Short mmCIF file of C-alpha atoms and ligand atoms in Angstrom, two decimals:
data_model
loop_
_atom_site.label_atom_id
_atom_site.label_comp_id
_atom_site.label_asym_id
_atom_site.label_seq_id
_atom_site.Cartn_x
_atom_site.Cartn_y
_atom_site.Cartn_z
CA MET S 32 25.93 -5.33 -11.81
CA LYS S 33 25.17 -8.89 -12.75
CA ILE S 34 21.38 -9.13 -12.69
CA ALA S 35 19.10 -12.16 -12.97
CA VAL S 36 15.67 -11.23 -14.34
CA LEU S 37 13.27 -14.03 -13.46
CA GLY S 38 10.30 -13.87 -15.82
CA GLY S 39 12.28 -11.68 -18.23
CA ASP S 40 10.22 -12.80 -21.24
CA GLY S 41 7.00 -11.17 -19.95
CA PHE S 42 5.26 -7.82 -20.36
CA VAL S 43 7.29 -5.92 -17.74
CA GLY S 44 10.24 -8.36 -17.58
CA TRP S 45 11.28 -7.91 -21.23
CA PRO S 46 11.48 -4.08 -21.31
CA THR S 47 13.17 -4.16 -17.88
CA SER S 48 15.83 -6.55 -19.20
CA LEU S 49 16.50 -4.24 -22.16
CA HIS S 50 16.59 -1.13 -19.98
CA LEU S 51 19.13 -2.63 -17.58
CA SER S 52 21.24 -4.07 -20.38
CA ALA S 53 21.29 -0.67 -22.08
CA ARG S 54 22.69 0.81 -18.86
CA GLY S 55 25.63 -1.59 -18.97
CA HIS S 56 24.46 -4.27 -16.56
CA GLU S 57 25.08 -7.95 -17.30
CA VAL S 58 21.55 -9.31 -17.70
CA HIS S 59 20.47 -12.95 -17.51
CA ILE S 60 16.85 -13.88 -18.20
CA LEU S 61 15.51 -16.97 -16.41
CA ASP S 62 12.10 -17.94 -17.71
CA ASN S 63 9.99 -21.08 -18.30
CA LEU S 64 8.11 -19.36 -21.17
CA SER S 65 4.81 -20.20 -19.46
CA ARG S 66 3.19 -16.99 -20.67
CA ARG S 67 3.61 -18.18 -24.26
CA TRP S 68 2.03 -21.53 -23.37
CA ILE S 69 -0.92 -19.76 -21.76
CA ASP S 70 -1.49 -17.83 -25.02
CA THR S 71 -1.71 -21.20 -26.75
CA GLU S 72 -4.07 -22.58 -24.10
CA LEU S 73 -6.38 -19.56 -24.42
CA GLY S 74 -6.13 -19.41 -28.21
CA VAL S 75 -4.97 -15.79 -28.15
CA GLN S 76 -1.85 -13.91 -29.16
CA SER S 77 -0.24 -10.62 -28.32
CA LEU S 78 -1.61 -7.73 -30.38
CA THR S 79 1.97 -6.93 -31.31
CA PRO S 80 3.84 -9.63 -33.25
CA MET S 81 6.35 -11.14 -30.85
CA ASP S 82 9.44 -13.16 -31.72
CA SER S 83 10.95 -16.03 -29.73
CA ILE S 84 13.13 -15.04 -26.78
CA GLN S 85 16.22 -16.30 -28.59
CA GLU S 86 15.42 -14.15 -31.62
CA ARG S 87 14.70 -11.12 -29.43
CA THR S 88 18.05 -11.38 -27.67
CA ARG S 89 19.83 -11.92 -31.02
CA ILE S 90 18.32 -8.69 -32.38
CA TRP S 91 19.28 -6.85 -29.17
CA HIS S 92 22.89 -7.92 -29.69
CA GLN S 93 22.78 -6.96 -33.35
CA GLU S 94 21.41 -3.49 -32.56
CA THR S 95 23.45 -2.61 -29.46
CA GLY S 96 26.40 -5.00 -29.26
CA ARG S 97 25.17 -6.05 -25.81
CA ARG S 98 24.33 -9.60 -24.79
CA ILE S 99 21.34 -10.78 -22.77
CA ARG S 100 21.60 -14.48 -21.89
CA PHE S 101 18.50 -16.67 -21.72
CA HIS S 102 18.17 -19.70 -19.39
CA LEU S 103 15.11 -21.95 -19.62
CA ILE S 104 14.32 -22.62 -15.95
CA ASP S 105 11.02 -23.22 -14.16
CA LEU S 106 11.40 -21.54 -10.77
CA ALA S 107 8.38 -23.22 -9.24
CA GLY S 108 9.32 -26.73 -10.43
CA ASP S 109 13.10 -26.87 -10.84
CA TYR S 110 14.38 -25.98 -7.36
CA GLU S 111 17.69 -27.84 -7.71
CA ILE S 112 18.41 -26.32 -11.11
CA LEU S 113 17.64 -22.84 -9.78
CA LYS S 114 19.91 -23.39 -6.77
CA ARG S 115 22.75 -24.57 -8.99
CA TRP S 116 22.29 -21.63 -11.31
CA LEU S 117 22.45 -19.12 -8.45
CA ALA S 118 25.49 -20.85 -6.93
CA GLU S 119 27.31 -20.81 -10.25
CA HIS S 120 26.42 -17.30 -11.48
CA ARG S 121 26.15 -15.45 -8.14
CA PRO S 122 24.21 -12.39 -9.39
CA ASP S 123 24.39 -9.08 -7.47
CA ALA S 124 20.67 -8.60 -7.85
CA VAL S 125 17.64 -10.75 -8.67
CA ILE S 126 14.44 -9.26 -10.07
CA HIS S 127 11.46 -11.53 -9.58
CA PHE S 128 8.63 -11.23 -12.14
CA ALA S 129 8.15 -14.98 -12.53
CA GLU S 130 4.51 -15.30 -11.47
CA GLN S 131 1.13 -15.82 -13.15
CA ARG S 132 -0.09 -12.23 -13.13
CA ALA S 133 -3.70 -12.17 -14.41
CA ALA S 134 -6.57 -12.01 -11.92
CA PRO S 135 -9.23 -13.30 -14.39
CA TYR S 136 -7.01 -16.23 -15.43
CA SER S 137 -6.52 -17.14 -11.76
CA MET S 138 -10.34 -17.26 -11.30
CA LYS S 139 -11.18 -19.27 -14.44
CA SER S 140 -11.63 -22.69 -12.84
CA ASP S 141 -10.41 -24.77 -9.91
CA ARG S 142 -7.50 -25.90 -12.11
CA HIS S 143 -6.44 -22.31 -12.76
CA LYS S 144 -6.70 -21.48 -9.07
CA ASN S 145 -4.41 -24.40 -8.20
CA TYR S 146 -1.98 -23.52 -10.95
CA THR S 147 -1.71 -19.89 -9.84
CA VAL S 148 -1.18 -20.74 -6.17
CA ASN S 149 1.29 -23.56 -6.87
CA ASN S 150 3.24 -21.58 -9.42
CA ASN S 151 3.44 -18.24 -7.64
CA VAL S 152 3.95 -19.31 -4.06
CA ASN S 153 6.43 -22.07 -4.93
CA ALA S 154 8.39 -19.79 -7.26
CA THR S 155 8.81 -17.17 -4.56
CA HIS S 156 9.60 -19.63 -1.80
CA ASN S 157 12.03 -21.65 -3.94
CA LEU S 158 13.91 -18.45 -4.72
CA LEU S 159 14.15 -17.30 -1.10
CA ASN S 160 15.11 -20.76 0.08
CA ALA S 161 17.82 -21.08 -2.59
CA LEU S 162 19.30 -17.63 -1.85
CA VAL S 163 19.79 -18.64 1.78
CA GLU S 164 21.06 -22.11 0.93
CA VAL S 165 23.79 -20.88 -1.44
CA GLY S 166 24.69 -17.99 0.88
CA LEU S 167 24.00 -15.31 -1.71
CA ASP S 168 23.58 -11.71 -0.51
CA ALA S 169 21.88 -10.55 -3.73
CA HIS S 170 19.34 -7.72 -3.55
CA LEU S 171 15.96 -9.25 -4.37
CA VAL S 172 13.48 -6.91 -6.10
CA HIS S 173 9.98 -8.33 -6.41
CA LEU S 174 7.12 -7.10 -8.58
CA GLY S 175 4.15 -7.04 -6.22
CA THR S 176 0.80 -5.33 -6.68
CA MET S 177 -1.29 -2.47 -5.33
CA GLY S 178 -4.00 -5.12 -5.06
CA VAL S 179 -2.51 -6.41 -1.77
CA TYR S 180 -4.09 -3.40 -0.08
CA GLY S 181 -7.60 -4.04 -1.46
CA TYR S 182 -8.59 -0.60 -2.94
CA SER S 183 -10.97 0.28 -0.08
CA SER S 184 -11.26 3.92 0.80
CA VAL S 185 -11.11 4.69 4.50
CA GLY S 186 -10.54 8.39 3.94
CA ALA S 187 -6.76 8.09 4.33
CA ALA S 188 -3.95 7.63 1.83
CA ILE S 189 -2.56 4.10 1.46
CA PRO S 190 0.98 4.24 2.91
CA GLU S 191 3.98 2.55 1.30
CA GLY S 192 3.62 -0.89 2.81
CA TYR S 193 3.55 -0.23 6.54
CA LEU S 194 0.80 1.11 8.76
CA PRO S 195 1.54 2.70 12.13
CA VAL S 196 -0.83 1.28 14.75
CA GLY S 197 -1.36 1.97 18.43
CA VAL S 198 -1.91 -1.06 20.67
CA GLU S 199 -3.25 -0.66 24.19
CA THR S 200 -0.91 -2.44 26.62
CA LEU S 201 -2.00 -4.21 29.82
CA SER S 202 -0.92 -1.15 31.82
CA GLY S 203 -3.24 1.06 29.76
CA GLU S 204 -0.55 2.82 27.75
CA THR S 205 -0.47 2.98 23.97
CA ALA S 206 2.42 1.15 22.33
CA THR S 207 3.02 2.10 18.71
CA GLN S 208 4.39 -0.18 16.05
CA GLU S 209 4.39 -0.45 12.27
CA ILE S 210 2.73 -3.48 10.72
CA LEU S 211 2.31 -4.61 7.12
CA TYR S 212 -0.79 -2.85 5.80
CA PRO S 213 -3.65 -5.35 6.26
CA ALA S 214 -3.84 -7.61 3.21
CA ASN S 215 -7.19 -7.62 1.41
CA PRO S 216 -6.88 -9.56 -1.88
CA GLY S 217 -9.64 -9.48 -4.51
CA SER S 218 -8.63 -12.55 -6.53
CA ILE S 219 -6.61 -15.75 -6.20
CA TYR S 220 -3.78 -14.03 -8.08
CA HIS S 221 -3.79 -11.06 -5.69
CA MET S 222 -3.93 -13.49 -2.78
CA THR S 223 -0.65 -15.10 -3.89
CA LYS S 224 1.01 -11.69 -3.78
CA CYS S 225 -0.26 -11.24 -0.22
CA LEU S 226 1.31 -14.60 0.68
CA ASP S 227 4.56 -13.46 -0.97
CA GLN S 228 4.66 -10.51 1.43
CA LEU S 229 4.73 -12.83 4.43
CA LEU S 230 7.45 -14.98 2.88
CA PHE S 231 9.55 -11.84 2.36
CA GLN S 232 8.93 -10.61 5.89
CA PHE S 233 10.07 -13.92 7.33
CA TYR S 234 13.22 -14.33 5.22
CA ALA S 235 14.32 -10.71 5.80
CA LYS S 236 13.92 -11.20 9.56
CA ASN S 237 15.29 -14.72 9.85
CA ASP S 238 18.08 -14.77 7.27
CA GLY S 239 18.83 -11.10 6.70
CA LEU S 240 17.89 -11.24 3.01
CA ARG S 241 17.80 -7.80 1.39
CA ILE S 242 14.38 -7.47 -0.25
CA THR S 243 12.46 -4.72 -2.01
CA ASP S 244 8.77 -5.28 -2.80
CA LEU S 245 7.20 -3.03 -5.45
CA HIS S 246 3.45 -2.63 -5.15
CA GLN S 247 2.63 -1.79 -8.72
CA GLY S 248 -0.61 -0.43 -10.16
CA ILE S 249 -2.07 -1.29 -13.57
CA VAL S 250 0.53 -0.85 -16.29
CA TRP S 251 -0.51 0.81 -19.53
CA GLY S 252 1.32 1.51 -22.77
CA THR S 253 3.58 -0.74 -24.83
CA HIS S 254 6.82 0.90 -25.84
CA THR S 255 9.89 1.91 -23.90
CA GLN S 256 12.95 3.68 -25.32
CA GLU S 257 14.65 0.32 -25.86
CA THR S 258 11.74 -1.66 -27.32
CA LYS S 259 11.41 1.08 -29.95
CA LEU S 260 14.94 0.48 -31.23
CA HIS S 261 13.87 -2.31 -33.61
CA ALA S 262 10.53 -3.79 -34.77
CA GLN S 263 11.53 -7.20 -33.41
CA LEU S 264 12.23 -5.85 -29.92
CA ILE S 265 8.59 -4.83 -29.52
CA ASN S 266 6.87 -5.56 -26.22
CA ARG S 267 3.80 -7.80 -25.95
CA PHE S 268 0.35 -6.17 -25.70
CA ASP S 269 -2.56 -8.18 -24.28
CA TYR S 270 -6.14 -7.30 -25.12
CA ASP S 271 -8.03 -10.54 -24.39
CA GLY S 272 -10.53 -10.97 -21.55
CA ASP S 273 -8.05 -12.69 -19.24
CA TYR S 274 -4.71 -10.94 -19.69
CA GLY S 275 -5.68 -7.59 -21.19
CA THR S 276 -5.73 -4.86 -18.55
CA VAL S 277 -8.35 -2.19 -18.54
CA LEU S 278 -6.72 0.83 -20.19
CA ASN S 279 -4.87 -1.10 -22.90
CA ARG S 280 -8.12 -2.98 -23.61
CA PHE S 281 -10.05 0.27 -24.02
CA LEU S 282 -7.40 1.57 -26.42
CA ILE S 283 -7.62 -1.41 -28.77
CA GLN S 284 -11.41 -1.58 -28.46
CA ALA S 285 -11.59 2.06 -29.57
CA ALA S 286 -9.26 1.33 -32.48
CA ILE S 287 -11.47 -1.45 -33.88
CA GLY S 288 -14.87 0.12 -33.16
CA TYR S 289 -15.78 -2.27 -30.33
CA PRO S 290 -17.84 -0.83 -27.45
CA LEU S 291 -15.62 -0.06 -24.44
CA THR S 292 -16.23 -2.85 -21.91
CA VAL S 293 -16.90 -1.14 -18.57
CA HIS S 294 -17.65 -3.60 -15.76
CA GLY S 295 -20.70 -2.54 -13.72
CA THR S 296 -20.94 1.22 -13.17
CA GLY S 297 -17.22 1.69 -13.79
CA GLY S 298 -16.95 3.26 -10.35
CA GLN S 299 -13.83 1.23 -9.52
CA THR S 300 -10.83 3.50 -8.91
CA ARG S 301 -7.44 2.00 -9.61
CA ALA S 302 -3.79 3.06 -9.67
CA PHE S 303 -1.91 3.31 -13.00
CA ILE S 304 1.65 3.60 -14.29
CA HIS S 305 3.13 3.76 -17.79
CA ILE S 306 5.45 0.90 -18.81
CA GLN S 307 8.35 3.35 -19.30
CA ASP S 308 7.98 4.55 -15.69
CA SER S 309 7.67 0.98 -14.51
CA VAL S 310 11.13 0.02 -15.85
CA ARG S 311 12.59 3.27 -14.50
CA CYS S 312 11.20 2.51 -11.03
CA ILE S 313 12.80 -0.92 -11.07
CA GLU S 314 16.16 0.67 -11.90
CA LEU S 315 15.69 3.20 -9.07
CA ALA S 316 14.81 0.42 -6.63
CA LEU S 317 17.89 -1.55 -7.70
CA THR S 318 20.21 1.34 -6.98
CA ASN S 319 18.67 1.98 -3.54
CA PRO S 320 18.77 -1.40 -1.82
CA PRO S 321 17.96 -1.99 1.84
CA LYS S 322 20.81 -2.92 4.17
CA ARG S 323 21.29 -6.43 5.50
CA GLY S 324 19.06 -6.82 8.55
CA ASP S 325 16.59 -4.12 7.40
CA ARG S 326 12.93 -4.94 7.10
CA VAL S 327 11.53 -5.40 3.57
CA LYS S 328 11.58 -2.08 1.70
CA ILE S 329 8.20 -1.38 0.10
CA PHE S 330 7.41 1.16 -2.63
CA ASN S 331 4.05 2.01 -4.16
CA GLN S 332 4.86 1.87 -7.87
CA MET S 333 2.10 3.99 -9.43
CA THR S 334 1.74 7.54 -10.70
CA GLU S 335 -1.99 8.32 -11.11
CA THR S 336 -5.37 7.04 -9.96
CA HIS S 337 -8.45 6.95 -12.19
CA ARG S 338 -12.01 5.71 -12.12
CA VAL S 339 -12.72 3.11 -14.84
CA ARG S 340 -15.73 4.98 -16.26
CA ASP S 341 -13.72 8.24 -16.45
CA LEU S 342 -11.09 6.44 -18.52
CA ALA S 343 -13.78 5.03 -20.81
CA GLU S 344 -15.35 8.46 -21.25
CA LEU S 345 -11.95 10.05 -21.92
CA ILE S 346 -11.14 7.53 -24.65
CA ALA S 347 -14.68 7.79 -26.07
CA ARG S 348 -14.22 11.57 -26.38
CA MET S 349 -10.81 11.14 -28.03
CA THR S 350 -11.90 8.51 -30.52
CA GLY S 351 -15.69 8.57 -30.85
CA ALA S 352 -15.99 5.04 -29.37
CA LYS S 353 -19.20 3.89 -27.68
CA VAL S 354 -19.19 2.82 -24.02
CA ALA S 355 -20.95 -0.42 -22.92
CA TYR S 356 -21.83 -0.82 -19.24
CA LEU S 357 -21.74 -4.61 -18.70
CA PRO S 358 -22.50 -7.06 -15.88
CA ASN S 359 -19.36 -7.24 -13.73
CA PRO S 360 -17.75 -10.73 -13.81
CA ARG S 361 -15.78 -9.85 -10.66
CA LYS S 362 -16.77 -9.69 -7.03
CA GLU S 363 -15.45 -6.22 -6.22
CA ALA S 364 -16.72 -2.95 -4.73
CA PRO S 365 -18.80 -1.23 -7.42
CA GLU S 366 -17.48 2.20 -6.36
CA ASN S 367 -14.39 3.17 -4.40
CA ASP S 368 -12.04 6.09 -3.89
CA LEU S 369 -8.32 5.53 -3.83
CA VAL S 370 -5.58 7.79 -2.50
CA VAL S 371 -2.06 6.40 -2.62
CA GLU S 372 1.27 7.65 -1.27
CA ASN S 373 4.12 7.39 -3.79
CA GLU S 374 6.62 9.91 -2.43
CA GLN S 375 9.58 7.53 -2.35
CA PHE S 376 9.99 7.12 -6.11
CA LEU S 377 9.26 10.80 -6.76
CA LYS S 378 12.02 11.73 -4.29
CA LEU S 379 14.40 9.37 -6.06
CA GLY S 380 13.79 11.26 -9.30
CA LEU S 381 10.87 9.54 -11.07
CA ASN S 382 9.34 11.94 -13.59
CA PRO S 383 5.95 10.38 -14.46
CA THR S 384 4.55 10.00 -17.98
CA THR S 385 1.00 11.24 -17.66
CA LEU S 386 -2.04 9.75 -19.31
CA ALA S 387 -2.71 13.11 -20.90
CA GLU S 388 0.58 13.12 -22.83
CA GLY S 389 0.90 9.40 -23.62
CA LEU S 390 -2.57 8.19 -24.56
CA LEU S 391 -2.99 9.52 -28.04
CA SER S 392 0.33 8.23 -29.37
CA GLU S 393 -0.51 4.82 -27.91
CA VAL S 394 -3.79 4.76 -29.85
CA VAL S 395 -2.10 5.72 -33.09
CA ASP S 396 1.28 3.93 -32.82
CA VAL S 397 0.08 0.63 -31.44
CA ALA S 398 -3.68 0.08 -31.35
CA LYS S 399 -4.42 1.35 -34.88
CA LYS S 400 -1.23 -0.09 -36.39
CA PHE S 401 -1.92 -3.65 -35.20
CA ALA S 402 -5.74 -3.60 -35.14
CA TYR S 403 -5.79 -6.08 -38.06
CA ARG S 404 -4.47 -8.78 -35.68
CA VAL S 405 -7.39 -8.60 -33.23
CA ASP S 406 -9.72 -11.57 -32.77
CA ARG S 407 -12.93 -9.86 -31.57
CA SER S 408 -14.25 -13.08 -30.06
CA ARG S 409 -11.41 -13.01 -27.50
CA ILE S 410 -12.32 -9.60 -26.10
CA PRO S 411 -15.19 -10.48 -23.68
CA CYS S 412 -14.24 -11.24 -20.07
CA VAL S 413 -15.71 -14.69 -19.41
CA SER S 414 -13.94 -15.63 -16.16
CA ALA S 415 -16.53 -15.24 -13.40
CA TRP S 416 -15.42 -14.71 -9.81
CA THR S 417 -18.25 -16.89 -8.46
CA LYS S 418 -20.48 -19.57 -10.00
CA ASP S 419 -23.61 -17.40 -9.72
CA LEU S 420 -21.99 -14.61 -11.77
CA ALA S 421 -21.24 -16.92 -14.74
CA PRO S 422 -24.74 -16.90 -16.35
CA THR S 423 -24.67 -13.07 -16.54
CA LEU S 424 -21.75 -13.27 -18.99
CA GLU S 425 -23.42 -15.24 -21.77
CA ARG S 426 -23.61 -12.40 -24.29
CA ASP S 427 -20.85 -10.13 -25.56
CA PRO S 428 -21.16 -6.31 -25.62
CA GLU S 429 -22.45 -6.52 -29.19
CA GLY S 430 -25.28 -8.84 -28.05
CA LYS S 431 -23.87 -12.04 -29.60
CA ARG S 432 -24.18 -15.29 -27.64
CA LEU S 433 -20.77 -16.56 -26.48
CA LYS S 434 -19.82 -20.16 -27.23
CA SER S 435 -18.47 -21.09 -23.81
CA VAL S 436 -18.62 -19.44 -20.45
CA GLY S 437 -16.21 -20.01 -17.57
N1 LIG T 770 -12.27 -3.69 -15.95
C1 LIG T 770 -13.30 -3.20 -16.73
N2 LIG T 770 -13.37 -3.57 -18.03
C2 LIG T 770 -12.44 -4.40 -18.62
C3 LIG T 770 -11.37 -4.89 -17.83
C4 LIG T 770 -11.33 -4.52 -16.51
O1 LIG T 770 -14.15 -2.45 -16.25
O2 LIG T 770 -12.57 -4.68 -19.80
C5 LIG T 770 -12.18 -3.31 -14.55
C6 LIG T 770 -12.08 -4.49 -13.58
O3 LIG T 770 -13.35 -4.96 -13.20
C7 LIG T 770 -11.30 -3.86 -12.43
C8 LIG T 770 -10.39 -2.85 -13.10
O4 LIG T 770 -10.95 -2.60 -14.39
O5 LIG T 770 -12.16 -3.17 -11.57
C9 LIG T 770 -8.94 -3.29 -13.27
O6 LIG T 770 -8.89 -4.52 -13.98
P1 LIG T 770 -7.55 -4.93 -14.78
O7 LIG T 770 -7.83 -6.20 -15.50
O8 LIG T 770 -7.05 -3.78 -15.57
O9 LIG T 770 -6.47 -5.12 -13.60
P2 LIG T 770 -6.30 -6.22 -12.47
O10 LIG T 770 -7.12 -7.42 -12.70
O11 LIG T 770 -6.44 -5.53 -11.16
O12 LIG T 770 -4.78 -6.69 -12.63
C10 LIG T 770 -3.76 -5.89 -13.25
C11 LIG T 770 -2.59 -6.82 -13.58
C12 LIG T 770 -1.99 -7.35 -12.29
C13 LIG T 770 -1.61 -6.21 -11.38
C14 LIG T 770 -2.80 -5.31 -11.11
C15 LIG T 770 -2.44 -4.06 -10.36
O13 LIG T 770 -3.01 -7.88 -14.43
O14 LIG T 770 -0.86 -8.15 -12.59
O15 LIG T 770 -1.12 -6.70 -10.15
O16 LIG T 770 -3.35 -4.86 -12.38
S1 LIG T 770 -3.74 -3.47 -9.35
O17 LIG T 770 -4.99 -3.43 -10.14
O18 LIG T 770 -3.38 -2.17 -8.87
O19 LIG T 770 -3.93 -4.43 -8.27
#
């Protein structure tokens, strides 16, 4: 297949591009490199040393003989260029990762809120609009989030996208239908993914676009089979307060003797998936497309659920790290249960990497190896969800006063 990977320079996009190229697909990365600019804005860098996209693709060719082409295109801003590219290249499938994906970054300031909404919603709509305009029947696979559901526990498992509901008709009978599971975003970023869902629903219904939406949990880990092939193919690893996600942050914190930064009581339960399983799921979704005229196909892309404090205690036991219970910068339920259905990927053959088997090698192979690159001052989470939460974040877990808050 000829596959366009939009956002193929990012944390999930890069290993996905390698995985699909290794399986013989013709891969094209379209990316505006915004993630690299955001590193510069925040004054942070990936824990793992990361080469330019051109250098990465050169090494891939050197190691495997396969080519991945890179095209510098801004999906949200360059609609005409995107349309021309699609018309000229006519890919069989398009994988859409090209969105600002960090909840704390999206809540940093009014400017960051605007950026996230403008970038994410325009990118998705430009893509859908262009696919229709150039008459391209490519299978669109989008990286969504479990966060569209809102993690609330109602004592029932979260279904894969659609909820059967009974509606009482005027004649007193019960009509049943399936609706999108009610959206309940917890950040501006998550809200944009909820808006994406509606865009997909409309374009599948109105124009017959074939769309798969993957509601992914929190990704942990760094390496995949392909990124391990050469030191310069390594994936990025974020540990800072905006882009670092909880489990990868705890791993690096443990490696450098920094107290594990649990927000609030740590009673938040979230869904997780290893990066290797994430790229495998995308491949499985690609090979099982919906038919033209079908509704959007939705998968829950996760393999385990865990409570944040249980993860912290597990890593503390493994490594001897201390756990710090901190004021929560986010407006979120302090405690929740979470049960998620994920039968579809398991039936298609996904064989999950469990936390129990993968964690220790991650600590040793990545966190310890690159610990010398950590800037401790970038670890605290300083993006507050509301203005009244900001003053509670003035000190870091080691008691030092932070220079700027917000
Ligand atoms: N948390 C801590 N300590 C930390 C960092 C986070 O206790 O140092 C807590 C947060 O308060 C939150 C939970 O851990 O309750 C998860 O936070 P996170 O930063 O790991 O993940 P999140 O902001 O939800 O976003 C990440 C990705 C996003 C993806 C989402 C999947 O950045 O792109 O969509 O995970 S999900 O969480 O299932 O919605």
